[in-house]
Coordinates of N, CA and C in Angstrom, one line a residue:
M277 N 21.6 118.6 68.9 CA 22.8 117.5 69.5 C 23.7 116.4 69.2
A278 N 24.4 115.9 68.3 CA 25.2 115.2 68.1 C 24.6 113.7 69.4
V279 N 24.8 112.6 69.2 CA 25.0 111.7 70.4 C 26.4 111.4 70.6
A280 N 27.0 111.1 69.2 CA 28.2 110.5 69.3 C 28.7 111.1 68.7
K281 N 30.2 110.8 68.3 CA 31.6 111.4 67.3 C 32.3 109.5 66.8
L282 N 32.0 109.9 65.2 CA 32.5 108.4 65.0 C 33.8 108.4 65.3
G283 N 34.4 106.6 65.6 CA 35.4 106.8 66.8 C 36.8 105.6 65.2
T284 N 35.7 104.6 64.9 CA 36.8 103.6 63.8 C 35.7 103.2 63.6
V285 N 36.1 103.2 62.2 CA 35.9 102.1 60.8 C 36.2 100.8 60.6
V286 N 35.7 99.9 61.3 CA 35.9 98.4 61.2 C 35.4 97.7 60.6
L287 N 36.6 97.3 59.5 CA 36.2 96.1 57.7 C 36.7 94.7 58.3
D288 N 35.4 93.7 58.2 CA 35.5 92.6 58.7 C 36.1 92.0 58.0
C289 N 37.4 90.8 57.6 CA 38.1 90.4 56.2 C 38.5 89.3 57.3
P290 N 38.9 88.1 56.2 CA 39.5 86.7 56.5 C 41.2 87.1 57.6
D291 N 41.5 88.0 57.0 CA 43.4 88.3 57.5 C 43.3 89.5 57.9
P292 N 43.5 89.6 59.2 CA 43.4 91.2 59.5 C 44.7 91.5 59.4
V293 N 46.0 91.3 59.3 CA 47.1 91.7 59.8 C 47.8 92.1 57.8
A294 N 47.3 91.1 57.0 CA 47.8 91.5 55.8 C 46.3 92.3 55.2
L295 N 45.3 92.6 55.2 CA 44.3 94.0 54.9 C 45.2 95.2 55.7
A296 N 45.5 95.3 57.1 CA 45.2 96.2 57.8 C 47.2 96.9 56.5
G297 N 47.6 95.4 56.4 CA 48.7 96.3 55.6 C 48.8 96.6 54.5
F298 N 47.8 96.5 53.8 CA 47.1 96.7 52.4 C 46.9 98.1 52.6
Y299 N 46.0 98.4 53.6 CA 45.5 100.1 53.6 C 47.4 100.7 54.2
A300 N 47.9 100.4 54.6 CA 49.0 100.9 55.5 C 49.8 101.3 54.3
Q301 N 50.0 100.4 53.2 CA 50.9 100.7 52.3 C 50.0 102.2 51.3
V302 N 48.6 101.7 51.4 CA 47.9 103.1 50.2 C 47.7 103.7 51.4
L303 N 47.8 104.1 52.5 CA 47.7 105.9 53.3 C 48.5 105.8 54.2
G304 N 49.3 104.9 54.1 CA 50.5 105.1 55.0 C 50.3 104.8 56.2
G305 N 51.0 105.4 57.5 CA 50.5 104.8 58.6 C 51.1 103.9 59.2
R306 N 50.4 103.3 60.6 CA 51.6 102.2 61.2 C 50.0 101.4 61.6
T307 N 50.3 100.5 61.7 CA 49.5 98.8 62.2 C 50.0 98.6 63.7
E308 N 48.7 98.1 64.4 CA 48.6 97.7 65.5 C 48.1 96.3 66.0
D309 N 48.6 95.5 66.4 CA 48.2 93.9 66.2 C 48.1 93.5 68.0
D310 N 46.9 93.0 67.8 CA 46.2 93.0 69.0 C 46.3 91.7 69.5
G311 N 47.0 90.7 68.1 CA 47.0 89.3 68.9 C 46.1 88.6 68.6
E312 N 44.3 89.1 68.6 CA 43.1 88.3 69.0 C 43.0 88.6 68.1
G313 N 43.0 89.0 66.4 CA 41.9 89.1 65.5 C 41.4 90.1 64.9
W314 N 42.5 91.3 65.9 CA 42.2 92.6 65.4 C 43.2 93.3 65.6
V315 N 43.5 94.4 64.3 CA 44.5 95.5 63.9 C 44.5 96.4 63.6
D316 N 44.7 97.6 64.4 CA 44.0 99.1 64.0 C 45.4 99.9 63.3
L317 N 44.9 100.5 62.7 CA 46.0 101.6 61.6 C 45.8 102.5 61.9
K318 N 46.4 103.2 62.2 CA 46.4 104.8 62.4 C 47.9 105.9 61.7
T319 N 47.1 106.2 60.7 CA 47.7 107.0 59.4 C 48.8 108.4 60.4
D320 N 49.9 109.4 59.6 CA 49.9 110.1 60.1 C 49.0 111.5 60.3
D321 N 48.3 111.6 59.0 CA 46.6 112.6 59.0 C 45.7 112.6 60.1
G322 N 45.7 111.1 60.7 CA 45.0 111.3 62.2 C 43.7 110.0 61.3
T323 N 43.5 109.4 60.2 CA 42.5 109.0 59.7 C 42.7 107.4 60.5
A324 N 42.0 106.7 61.4 CA 41.9 105.8 61.5 C 41.2 104.6 61.4
L325 N 41.3 103.3 61.1 CA 40.6 102.1 60.9 C 41.4 101.3 61.3
A326 N 40.5 100.6 61.3 CA 40.3 98.6 62.3 C 40.2 97.7 61.5
F327 N 40.6 96.7 61.6 CA 40.2 95.4 60.9 C 40.2 94.4 62.1
Q328 N 39.3 93.4 61.2 CA 38.8 92.6 62.7 C 38.7 91.1 61.9
S329 N 39.2 90.3 62.2 CA 39.3 88.8 61.8 C 37.7 87.7 61.9
A330 N 36.9 87.8 60.9 CA 36.0 87.4 60.4 C 35.8 85.6 59.2
P331 N 35.9 84.6 60.6 CA 35.9 83.5 60.3 C 34.7 83.4 58.5
G332 N 35.1 82.6 57.7 CA 33.7 82.6 57.3 C 33.2 83.8 56.2
H333 N 34.4 84.6 56.1 CA 33.9 85.9 55.4 C 33.3 85.8 54.0
V334 N 32.6 86.1 53.6 CA 32.1 86.4 52.3 C 32.8 87.8 51.9
P335 N 33.5 88.1 50.3 CA 33.9 89.3 50.2 C 32.9 90.0 49.3
P336 N 32.2 91.6 50.0 CA 31.0 91.9 49.1 C 31.5 92.3 47.9
Q337 N 30.0 91.5 47.2 CA 30.3 91.6 45.0 C 28.9 92.9 45.1
W338 N 29.7 94.4 45.3 CA 29.5 95.5 44.8 C 28.8 96.1 43.8
P339 N 27.8 96.1 43.3 CA 26.5 96.5 44.2 C 25.6 95.4 44.2
R340 N 26.1 93.7 43.8 CA 24.9 92.6 43.7 C 24.3 92.8 45.7
A341 N 23.4 92.8 45.8 CA 22.6 92.6 47.1 C 23.0 90.9 47.9
E342 N 23.4 89.8 46.6 CA 23.6 88.4 47.7 C 24.3 88.5 48.7
A343 N 25.8 89.4 48.4 CA 26.6 89.9 49.0 C 27.1 90.7 49.4
P344 N 26.5 91.7 50.1 CA 26.3 93.1 50.5 C 27.8 93.6 51.2
Q345 N 28.0 95.4 50.8 CA 29.3 95.2 51.5 C 29.5 95.3 53.1
Q346 N 30.1 94.8 54.0 CA 30.1 94.3 54.8 C 31.6 95.3 56.2
F347 N 30.7 96.2 57.6 CA 31.2 96.9 57.8 C 30.5 97.4 59.3
H348 N 31.2 97.8 60.5 CA 30.4 98.1 61.2 C 30.8 99.3 61.8
L349 N 30.5 100.2 62.2 CA 30.9 101.6 62.7 C 31.0 101.1 64.5
D350 N 32.5 102.2 64.7 CA 32.5 102.2 66.1 C 32.6 103.7 67.0
L351 N 31.2 104.0 67.5 CA 30.8 105.2 67.7 C 31.8 105.4 69.2
T352 N 32.2 106.7 69.6 CA 33.1 106.9 70.6 C 32.1 108.3 71.6
V353 N 31.2 107.8 72.4 CA 30.9 108.4 73.2 C 31.7 108.4 74.5
E354 N 30.9 109.4 75.5 CA 31.6 110.3 77.1 C 30.7 109.0 78.0
D355 N 29.4 109.1 77.5 CA 28.7 108.9 78.6 C 27.5 106.9 77.8
L356 N 28.0 106.3 78.1 CA 27.8 105.0 77.5 C 26.2 104.8 78.0
E357 N 25.9 105.1 79.4 CA 24.3 104.6 79.4 C 23.5 105.8 78.8
A358 N 23.5 107.4 78.9 CA 22.9 108.6 78.0 C 23.1 108.1 76.8
A359 N 23.7 107.6 76.1 CA 23.8 107.4 74.6 C 23.3 106.2 74.4
E360 N 23.6 105.3 74.9 CA 22.2 104.3 74.9 C 21.0 104.2 75.1
R361 N 20.8 104.8 76.0 CA 19.1 105.5 76.0 C 18.6 106.3 74.8
E362 N 19.4 106.9 74.7 CA 19.7 107.9 73.1 C 19.2 107.2 71.7
V363 N 19.5 106.2 71.8 CA 19.8 105.6 69.7 C 19.1 104.0 70.0
L364 N 18.7 104.1 71.5 CA 17.5 103.4 71.6 C 16.7 104.0 71.0
S365 N 16.3 105.0 72.1 CA 14.7 106.4 71.1 C 14.6 106.6 70.0
L366 N 15.9 106.2 69.3 CA 16.3 106.7 67.9 C 15.9 105.7 66.7
G367 N 15.6 104.4 67.8 CA 15.5 103.1 66.7 C 16.3 102.0 66.9
A368 N 17.5 102.3 67.2 CA 18.3 101.5 67.5 C 18.0 100.1 68.3
T369 N 18.7 98.9 68.1 CA 17.9 98.1 69.1 C 19.7 96.9 69.6
L370 N 19.5 97.0 70.9 CA 20.9 96.1 71.4 C 21.2 94.7 70.8
L371 N 21.9 94.9 70.3 CA 22.4 93.0 70.5 C 23.1 92.5 70.8
E372 N 23.4 93.4 71.7 CA 25.2 92.3 72.6 C 25.6 93.6 73.9
A373 N 25.0 93.5 75.0 CA 25.2 94.4 76.0 C 26.7 93.4 77.1
G374 N 26.5 92.3 76.9 CA 28.4 91.8 77.3 C 28.1 92.0 78.7
D375 N 29.8 92.1 79.2 CA 30.4 91.9 80.0 C 30.2 93.4 80.4
P376 N 29.1 93.8 81.9 CA 28.9 95.2 82.7 C 30.3 96.1 82.4
S377 N 31.6 95.4 82.3 CA 32.5 96.1 82.7 C 33.4 96.4 81.7
R378 N 32.3 95.9 80.2 CA 33.1 96.4 79.4 C 32.6 98.1 78.7
T379 N 33.5 98.3 78.1 CA 32.9 100.2 77.5 C 32.8 99.8 76.5
W380 N 31.8 98.5 75.8 CA 31.5 98.8 74.6 C 30.6 97.9 74.3
R381 N 28.9 98.5 73.4 CA 28.3 97.4 73.6 C 27.8 97.1 71.8
V382 N 26.8 96.2 71.5 CA 26.4 96.3 70.0 C 25.2 96.8 69.9
Y383 N 24.8 97.4 68.8 CA 23.4 98.0 68.3 C 23.4 97.1 67.2
A384 N 22.1 97.3 66.7 CA 21.8 97.1 65.0 C 21.1 98.5 64.5
D385 N 21.2 99.4 63.9 CA 21.0 100.3 63.5 C 19.6 100.0 62.7
P386 N 18.5 101.3 62.5 CA 16.9 100.7 62.0 C 17.0 99.6 61.1
A387 N 17.8 99.9 60.3 CA 18.3 99.2 58.7 C 18.7 97.8 59.4
G388 N 18.9 97.0 60.3 CA 19.8 96.0 61.2 C 21.2 96.3 61.1
H389 N 22.4 96.7 60.5 CA 23.9 97.5 60.0 C 24.0 97.2 61.5
P390 N 25.1 96.7 62.2 CA 25.7 96.6 63.2 C 26.3 97.8 63.3
F391 N 26.6 98.5 64.9 CA 27.6 99.7 65.3 C 27.8 98.9 66.8
C392 N 29.4 100.2 67.2 CA 29.2 100.0 68.6 C 29.3 100.8 69.2
L393 N 28.9 101.1 70.6 CA 28.8 102.4 71.1 C 30.5 101.9 72.3
C394 N 31.2 103.1 71.9 CA 32.4 103.0 72.6 C 32.8 104.1 73.4
A395 N 32.6 103.7 75.2 CA 32.9 105.0 76.3 C 34.4 105.3 75.3
C396 N 34.6 106.7 75.6 CA 36.0 107.0 75.6 C 36.8 107.1 77.0

């Protein structure tokens, strides 16, 4: 049984508005800017991407390890507490629990890549 379903793929970048605009032109759809360094792209076919401001962003130099690919996954869950227990038992590490009233938490997978569990 799956623990979560993929919610949104988030790309770190120096200018979320500009990068979201690029992908909107490539994929179609509309962008929604939260005004705080986060832009969502929702395409007509249901594909969703998000773009997050990352000061000091170093672009990846694929396939060079010196500047690897940079992204994190938002995984949508129904029960945040149960999903957290499950991912921790599978080898994830809690990176940021944050404010208990938030509907998301940050983890690292066993290889160190960040991802979020987000309550729906």
